Short mmCIF file of C-alpha atoms in Angstrom, two decimals:
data_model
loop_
_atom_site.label_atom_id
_atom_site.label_comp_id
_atom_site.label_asym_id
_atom_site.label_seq_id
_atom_site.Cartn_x
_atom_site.Cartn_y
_atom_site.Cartn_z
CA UNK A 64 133.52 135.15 71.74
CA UNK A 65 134.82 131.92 71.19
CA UNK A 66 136.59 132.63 67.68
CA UNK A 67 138.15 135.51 69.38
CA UNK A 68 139.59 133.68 72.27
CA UNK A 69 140.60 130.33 69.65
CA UNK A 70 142.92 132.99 67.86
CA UNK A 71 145.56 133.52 70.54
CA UNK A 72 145.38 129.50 70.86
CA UNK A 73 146.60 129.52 66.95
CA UNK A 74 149.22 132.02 66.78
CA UNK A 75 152.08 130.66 68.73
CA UNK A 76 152.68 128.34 65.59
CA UNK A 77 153.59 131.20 63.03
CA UNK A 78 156.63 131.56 65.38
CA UNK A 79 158.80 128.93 65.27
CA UNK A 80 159.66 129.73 61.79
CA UNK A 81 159.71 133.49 62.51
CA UNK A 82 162.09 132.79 65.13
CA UNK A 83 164.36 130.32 62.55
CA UNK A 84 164.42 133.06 60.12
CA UNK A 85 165.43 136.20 62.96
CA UNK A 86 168.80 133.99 64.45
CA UNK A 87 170.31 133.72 60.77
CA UNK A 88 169.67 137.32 60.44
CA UNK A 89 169.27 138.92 63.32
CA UNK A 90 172.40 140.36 65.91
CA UNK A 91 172.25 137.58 68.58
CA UNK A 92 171.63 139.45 71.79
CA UNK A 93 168.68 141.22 69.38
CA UNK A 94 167.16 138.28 68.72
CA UNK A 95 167.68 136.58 72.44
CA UNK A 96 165.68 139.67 73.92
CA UNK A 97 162.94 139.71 70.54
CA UNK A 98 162.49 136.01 70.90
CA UNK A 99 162.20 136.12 74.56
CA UNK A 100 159.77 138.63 74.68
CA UNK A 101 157.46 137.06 71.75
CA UNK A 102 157.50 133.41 73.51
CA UNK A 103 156.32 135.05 77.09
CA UNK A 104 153.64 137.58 75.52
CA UNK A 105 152.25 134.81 73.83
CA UNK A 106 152.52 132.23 76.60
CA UNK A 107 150.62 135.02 78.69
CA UNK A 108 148.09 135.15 76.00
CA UNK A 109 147.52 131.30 75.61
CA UNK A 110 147.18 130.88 79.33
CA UNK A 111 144.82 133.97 80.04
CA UNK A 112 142.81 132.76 76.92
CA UNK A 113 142.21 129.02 78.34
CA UNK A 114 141.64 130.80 82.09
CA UNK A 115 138.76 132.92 80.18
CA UNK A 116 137.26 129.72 77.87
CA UNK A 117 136.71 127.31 80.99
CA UNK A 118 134.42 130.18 82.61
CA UNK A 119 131.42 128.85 80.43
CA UNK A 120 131.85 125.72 82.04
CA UNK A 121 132.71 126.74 85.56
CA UNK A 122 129.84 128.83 85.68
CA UNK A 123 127.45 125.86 84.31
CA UNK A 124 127.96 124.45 88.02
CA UNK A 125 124.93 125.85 90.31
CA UNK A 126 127.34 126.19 93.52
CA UNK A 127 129.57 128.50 91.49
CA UNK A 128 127.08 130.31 89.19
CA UNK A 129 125.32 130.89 92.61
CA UNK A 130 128.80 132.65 94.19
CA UNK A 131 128.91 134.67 90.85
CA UNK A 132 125.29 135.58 91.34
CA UNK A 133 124.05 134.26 88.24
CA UNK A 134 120.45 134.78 87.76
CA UNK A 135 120.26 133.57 84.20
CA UNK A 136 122.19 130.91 81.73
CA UNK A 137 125.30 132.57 80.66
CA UNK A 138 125.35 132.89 77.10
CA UNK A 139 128.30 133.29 75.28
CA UNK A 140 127.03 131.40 72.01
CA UNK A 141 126.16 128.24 70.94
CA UNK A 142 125.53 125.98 73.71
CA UNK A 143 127.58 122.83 72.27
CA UNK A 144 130.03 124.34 71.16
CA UNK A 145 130.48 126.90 73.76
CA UNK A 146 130.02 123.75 76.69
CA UNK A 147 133.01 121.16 74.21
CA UNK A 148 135.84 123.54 73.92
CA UNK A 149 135.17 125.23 77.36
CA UNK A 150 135.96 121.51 78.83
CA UNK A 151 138.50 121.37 76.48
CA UNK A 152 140.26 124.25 78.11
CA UNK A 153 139.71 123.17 81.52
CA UNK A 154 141.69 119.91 80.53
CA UNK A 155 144.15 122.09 78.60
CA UNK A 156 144.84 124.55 81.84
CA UNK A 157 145.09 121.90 83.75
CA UNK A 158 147.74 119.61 82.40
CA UNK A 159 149.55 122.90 81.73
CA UNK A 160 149.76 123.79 85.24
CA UNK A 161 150.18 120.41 86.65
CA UNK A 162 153.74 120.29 83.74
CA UNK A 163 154.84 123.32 84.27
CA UNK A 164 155.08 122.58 88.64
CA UNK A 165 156.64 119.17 87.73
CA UNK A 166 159.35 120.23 84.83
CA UNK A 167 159.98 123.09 87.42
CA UNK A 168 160.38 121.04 90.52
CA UNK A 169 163.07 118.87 88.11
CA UNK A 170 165.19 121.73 87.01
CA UNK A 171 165.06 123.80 90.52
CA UNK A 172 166.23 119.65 91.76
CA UNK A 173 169.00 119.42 89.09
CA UNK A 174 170.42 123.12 90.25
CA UNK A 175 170.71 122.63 93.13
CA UNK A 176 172.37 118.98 92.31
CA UNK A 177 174.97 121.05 90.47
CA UNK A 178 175.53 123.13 93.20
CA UNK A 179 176.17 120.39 95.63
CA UNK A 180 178.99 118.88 93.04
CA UNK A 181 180.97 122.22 93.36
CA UNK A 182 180.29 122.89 96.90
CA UNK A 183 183.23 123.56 98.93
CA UNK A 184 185.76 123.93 95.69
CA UNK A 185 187.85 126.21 95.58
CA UNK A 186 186.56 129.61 93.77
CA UNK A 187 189.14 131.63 91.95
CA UNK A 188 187.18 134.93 90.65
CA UNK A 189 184.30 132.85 89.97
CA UNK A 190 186.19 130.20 88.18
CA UNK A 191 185.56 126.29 89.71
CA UNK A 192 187.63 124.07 88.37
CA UNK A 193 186.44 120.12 88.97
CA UNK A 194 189.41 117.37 88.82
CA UNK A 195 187.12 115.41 86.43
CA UNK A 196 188.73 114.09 83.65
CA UNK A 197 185.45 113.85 81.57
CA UNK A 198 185.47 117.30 79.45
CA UNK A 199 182.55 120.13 80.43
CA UNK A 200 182.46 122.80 80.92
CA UNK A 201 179.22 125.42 81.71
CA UNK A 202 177.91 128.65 83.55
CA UNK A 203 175.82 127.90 86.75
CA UNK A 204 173.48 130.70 87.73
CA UNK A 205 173.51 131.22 91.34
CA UNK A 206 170.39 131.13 93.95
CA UNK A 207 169.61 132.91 97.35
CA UNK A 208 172.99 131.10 99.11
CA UNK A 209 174.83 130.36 96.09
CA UNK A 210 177.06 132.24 93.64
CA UNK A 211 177.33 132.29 90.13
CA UNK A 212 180.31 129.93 88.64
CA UNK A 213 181.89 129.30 86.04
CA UNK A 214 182.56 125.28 86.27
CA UNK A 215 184.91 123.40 83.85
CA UNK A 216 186.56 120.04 84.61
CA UNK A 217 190.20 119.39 84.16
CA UNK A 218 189.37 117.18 81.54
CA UNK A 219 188.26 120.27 79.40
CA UNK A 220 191.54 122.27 80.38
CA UNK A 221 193.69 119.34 78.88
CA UNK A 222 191.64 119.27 75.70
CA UNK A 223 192.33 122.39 74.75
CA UNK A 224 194.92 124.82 74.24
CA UNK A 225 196.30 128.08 76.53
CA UNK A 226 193.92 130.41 74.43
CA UNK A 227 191.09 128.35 73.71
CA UNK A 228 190.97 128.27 76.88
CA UNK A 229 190.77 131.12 77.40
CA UNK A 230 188.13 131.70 74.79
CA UNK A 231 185.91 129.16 76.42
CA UNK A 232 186.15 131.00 80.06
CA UNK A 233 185.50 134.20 78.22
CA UNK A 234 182.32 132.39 76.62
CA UNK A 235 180.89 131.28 79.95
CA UNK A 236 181.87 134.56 81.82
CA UNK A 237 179.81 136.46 79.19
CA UNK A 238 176.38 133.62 79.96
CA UNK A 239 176.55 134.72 83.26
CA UNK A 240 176.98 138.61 82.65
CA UNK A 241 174.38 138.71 80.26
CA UNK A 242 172.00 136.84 82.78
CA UNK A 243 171.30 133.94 79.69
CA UNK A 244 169.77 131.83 82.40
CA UNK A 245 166.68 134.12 82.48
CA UNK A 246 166.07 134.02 79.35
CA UNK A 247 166.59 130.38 78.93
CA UNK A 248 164.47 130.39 81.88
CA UNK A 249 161.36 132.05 80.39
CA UNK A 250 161.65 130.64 76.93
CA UNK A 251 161.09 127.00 78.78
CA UNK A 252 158.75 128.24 81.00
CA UNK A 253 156.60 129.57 78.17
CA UNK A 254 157.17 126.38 75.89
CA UNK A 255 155.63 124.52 78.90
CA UNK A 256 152.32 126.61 78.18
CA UNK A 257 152.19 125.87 74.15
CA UNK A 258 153.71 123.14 72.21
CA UNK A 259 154.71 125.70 69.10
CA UNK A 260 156.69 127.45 71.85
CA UNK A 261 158.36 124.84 72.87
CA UNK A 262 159.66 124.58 69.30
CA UNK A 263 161.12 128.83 70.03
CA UNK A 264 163.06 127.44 73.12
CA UNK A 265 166.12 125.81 71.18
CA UNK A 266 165.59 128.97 69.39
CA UNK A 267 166.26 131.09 72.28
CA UNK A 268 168.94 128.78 73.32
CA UNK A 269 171.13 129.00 70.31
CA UNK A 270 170.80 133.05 70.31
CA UNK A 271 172.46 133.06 73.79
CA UNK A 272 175.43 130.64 73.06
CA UNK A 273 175.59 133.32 69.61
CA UNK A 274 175.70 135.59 72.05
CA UNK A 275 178.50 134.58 73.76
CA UNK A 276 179.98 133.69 71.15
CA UNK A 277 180.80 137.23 69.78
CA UNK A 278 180.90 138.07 73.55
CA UNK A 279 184.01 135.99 73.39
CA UNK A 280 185.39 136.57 69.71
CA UNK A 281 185.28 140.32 71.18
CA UNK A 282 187.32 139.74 74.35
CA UNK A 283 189.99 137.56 72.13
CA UNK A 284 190.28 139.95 68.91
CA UNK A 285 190.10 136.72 67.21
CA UNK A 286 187.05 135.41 65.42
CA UNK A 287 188.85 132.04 63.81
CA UNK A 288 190.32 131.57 67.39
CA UNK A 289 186.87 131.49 69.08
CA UNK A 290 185.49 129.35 65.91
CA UNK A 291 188.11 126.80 66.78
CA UNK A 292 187.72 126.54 70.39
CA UNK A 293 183.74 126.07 70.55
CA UNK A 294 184.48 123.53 67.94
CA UNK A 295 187.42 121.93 69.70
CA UNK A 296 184.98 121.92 72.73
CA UNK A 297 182.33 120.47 71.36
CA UNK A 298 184.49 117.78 70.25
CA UNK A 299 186.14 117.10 73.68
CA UNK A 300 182.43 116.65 75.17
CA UNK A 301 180.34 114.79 72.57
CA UNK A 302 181.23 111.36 74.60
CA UNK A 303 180.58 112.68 78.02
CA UNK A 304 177.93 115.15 78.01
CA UNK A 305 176.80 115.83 81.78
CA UNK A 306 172.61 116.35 82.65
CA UNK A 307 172.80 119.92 83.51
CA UNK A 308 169.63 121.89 84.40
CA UNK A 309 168.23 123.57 81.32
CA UNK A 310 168.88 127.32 82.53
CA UNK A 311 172.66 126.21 83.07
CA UNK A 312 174.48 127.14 79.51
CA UNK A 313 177.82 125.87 78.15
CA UNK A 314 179.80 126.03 74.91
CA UNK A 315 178.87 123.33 73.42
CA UNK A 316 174.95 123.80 73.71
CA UNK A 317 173.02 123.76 70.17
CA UNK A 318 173.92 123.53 66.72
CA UNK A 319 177.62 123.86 67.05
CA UNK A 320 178.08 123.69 63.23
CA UNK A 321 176.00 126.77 62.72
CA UNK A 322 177.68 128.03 65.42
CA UNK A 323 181.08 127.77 64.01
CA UNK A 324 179.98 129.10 60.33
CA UNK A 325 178.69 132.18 61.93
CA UNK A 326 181.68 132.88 63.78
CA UNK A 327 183.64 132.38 60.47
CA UNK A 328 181.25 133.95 57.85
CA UNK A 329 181.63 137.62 59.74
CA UNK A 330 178.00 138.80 58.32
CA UNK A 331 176.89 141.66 59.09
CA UNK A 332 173.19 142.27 61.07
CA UNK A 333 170.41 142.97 59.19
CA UNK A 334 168.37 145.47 60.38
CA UNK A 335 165.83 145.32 63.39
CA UNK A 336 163.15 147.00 62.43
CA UNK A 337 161.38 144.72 59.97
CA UNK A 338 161.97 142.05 62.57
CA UNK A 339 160.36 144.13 65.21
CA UNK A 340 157.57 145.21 63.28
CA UNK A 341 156.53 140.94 62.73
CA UNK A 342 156.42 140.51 66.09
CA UNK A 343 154.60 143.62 67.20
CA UNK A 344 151.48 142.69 64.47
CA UNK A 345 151.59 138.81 66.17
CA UNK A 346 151.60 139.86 69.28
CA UNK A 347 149.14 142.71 69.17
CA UNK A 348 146.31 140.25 67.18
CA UNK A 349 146.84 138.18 70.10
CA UNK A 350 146.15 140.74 72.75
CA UNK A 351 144.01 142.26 70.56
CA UNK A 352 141.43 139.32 70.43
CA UNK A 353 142.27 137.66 73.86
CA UNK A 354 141.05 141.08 75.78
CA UNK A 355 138.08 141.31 72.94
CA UNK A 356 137.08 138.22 73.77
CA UNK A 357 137.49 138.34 77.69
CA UNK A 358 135.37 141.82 77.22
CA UNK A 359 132.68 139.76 75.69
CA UNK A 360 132.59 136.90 78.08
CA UNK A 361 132.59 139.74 81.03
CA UNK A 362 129.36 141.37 79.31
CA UNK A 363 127.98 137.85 79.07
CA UNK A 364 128.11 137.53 83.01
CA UNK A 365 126.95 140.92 83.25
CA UNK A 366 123.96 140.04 80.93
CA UNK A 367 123.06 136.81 83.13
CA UNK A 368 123.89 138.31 86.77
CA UNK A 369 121.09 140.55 85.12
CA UNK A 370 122.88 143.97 85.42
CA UNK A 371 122.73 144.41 81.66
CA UNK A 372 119.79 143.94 79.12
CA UNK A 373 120.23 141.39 77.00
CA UNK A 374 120.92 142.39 73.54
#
C-alpha cells in the first residue's frame, strides 16, 4: 500500500523537464492546455495520495477509530513504517493547505489592488489607459463586479511606436480572449501542492505569452514587427516593473529572449501526438497506483471494522 501511494508523490519531478522539452517544440496554445492539464492531474493525485497516507495515523487515535468502527488494528503493513510516513503526510497536507489559503488570500488581495488603481478610468473597448509615466503594460482578468482590461500606462505608449503599439494591445487582447489567467491560475495553484510543479508554472507561463505572441504576429501579418515590439517592451519596463498578481499577464512576462527567437525563427510545430502520449503514461501510473493504493487502504478498514476476513 504504501509503495503504491509513494509513487504519485515521485512523479511530478519527471515533468519539469517534460514540460522544458514540449514549449520548444510544441504549438503554444498545445502546450498551455497539455501542460495545464498534466500539472492539475498530478496535483490532484499528490493531494488525494497524502489525504489517503495520514488515514493510518488518524485511525491510530481511539476517538476516531471508534467513529470509523474499528474493531481491530488497521493494518496496512509494517507498523513503523506505515505509523513515520503516515505523520509525514499529515505534516505534508497540512502545510499544503495552510500555503495554498495564504498565497491565495495574497493574489485574490493584489487583484483586487489592481482593480482599485484603474477604478473609475475611463474604458475605451476595454482599453485603460493610466497617465503613468513608468512603462507597463498587462491584461487584468475581471471578477464578479469587475471587467476585464486591458491596462497600459502612458509611459508604455511613448516608448513605443504607432504599430508596436498596436502589436502590444493585440498581445494583451488575445491573454484575455484566450482566458490565460485560468490557466496561470491552475498551474500556481497546483505548484502550491508539489514543489516539482512549481518548477511547470513558469512553464505554463511562458506558453501563454507564446501564445499571444502568434495571437498577435497573426492580427499584424508581421512576425519581425511583433518580435520587435515585445522586445522594445521589455526594454521600456525592465526599470519599473509593477507587482501584479500572478494570474494578471503582460508582454514582457518570461524569457523574453526566447520569446523573441521564436517569433523570428518561424518553426514549424512538431507533432502532438508523441507529446500526448508522455503525458497520458505519467499521468495514468499516477492514477493508476494512487486508486490501487486507496483500494488497498479501504480493504484494510474493511479487514479491521471486521467486515472482511483477514487474508
Amino acid at each position: 500500500m504504501i509503495a503504491l501511494l509513494l509513487v504519485p508523490l515521485v512523479l511530478p519531478f519527471a515533468l519539469p523537464p517534460l514540460a522544458r522539452r514540449v514549449v520548444d517544440r510544441v504549438r503554444p496554445d498545445a502546450a498551455l492546455w497539455v501542460l495545464t492539464s498534466a500539472s492539475v492531474a498530478l496535483a490532484v493525485g499528490v493531494v488525494a495520495c497524502l489525504g489517503v497516507l495520514l488515514i493510518p495515523v488518524a485511525l491510530s487515535v481511539p476517538v476516531i477509530a471508534g467513529l470509523a468502527h474499528l474493531i481491530k488494528p488497521l493494518e496496512a503493513g509494517p507498523t513503523t513504517l506505515v505509523m513515520t510516513v503516515s505523520v509525514f503526510a499529515s505534516g505534508a497536507l497540512a502545510v499544503t493547505c495552510i500555503n495554498a489559503v495564504r498565497r491565495t488570500q495574497s493574489e485574490v488581495r493584489r487583484l483586487r489592488a489592481a482593480h482599485v488603481d484603474v477604478a473609475g478610468l475611463p474604458d475605451a473597448g476595454g482599453l485603460c489607459v493610466v497617465d503613468d509615466a513608468r512603462p507597463n503594460a498587462y491584461a487584468l482578468p475581471g471578477g464578479r463586479h469587475s471587467p476585464s482590461r486591458v491596462v497600459v500606462t502612458t509611459g508604455m505608449l511613448r516608448a513605443l511606436t504607432a504599430d508596436e503599439r498596436e502589436v502590444l494591445l493585440a498581445h494583451e487582447r488575445a491573454h484575455l480572449a484566450a482566458r490565460h489567467h485560468l490557466f496561470l491560475a491552475a498551474a500556481q495553484l497546483a505548484g502550491w501542492c508539489h514543489p516539482a510543479l512549481a518548477a511547470v508554472a513558469p512553464q505554463v507561463s511562458f506558453a501563454a505569452e507564446r501564445a499571444a505572441d502568434e495571437a498577435a504576429a497573426l492580427a499584424a501579418g508581421d512576425r519581425t514587427l511583433t518580435a520587435t515590439a515585445v522586445g522594445h517592451a521589455a526594454l521600456a519596463t525592465t526599470r519599473t516593473r509593477t507587482v501584479l498578481p500572478s494570474i494578471a499577464p503582460s508582454a514582457v512576462t518570461g524569457p523574453v529572449p526566447a520569446r523573441v527567437k521564436a517569433l523570428l525563427a518561424h518553426a514549424p510545430a512538431r507533432r502532438l501526438a508523441p507529446v500526448l502520449l508522455a503525458f497520458a503514461v505519467l499521468i495514468g501510473l499516477a492514477g493508476g497506483s494512487a486508486l490501487a493504493g486507496a483500494a488497498s487502504v479501504h480493504r484494510g478498514v474493511e479487514i479491521a471494522q471486521g467486515e472482511l476476513p483477514r487474508p
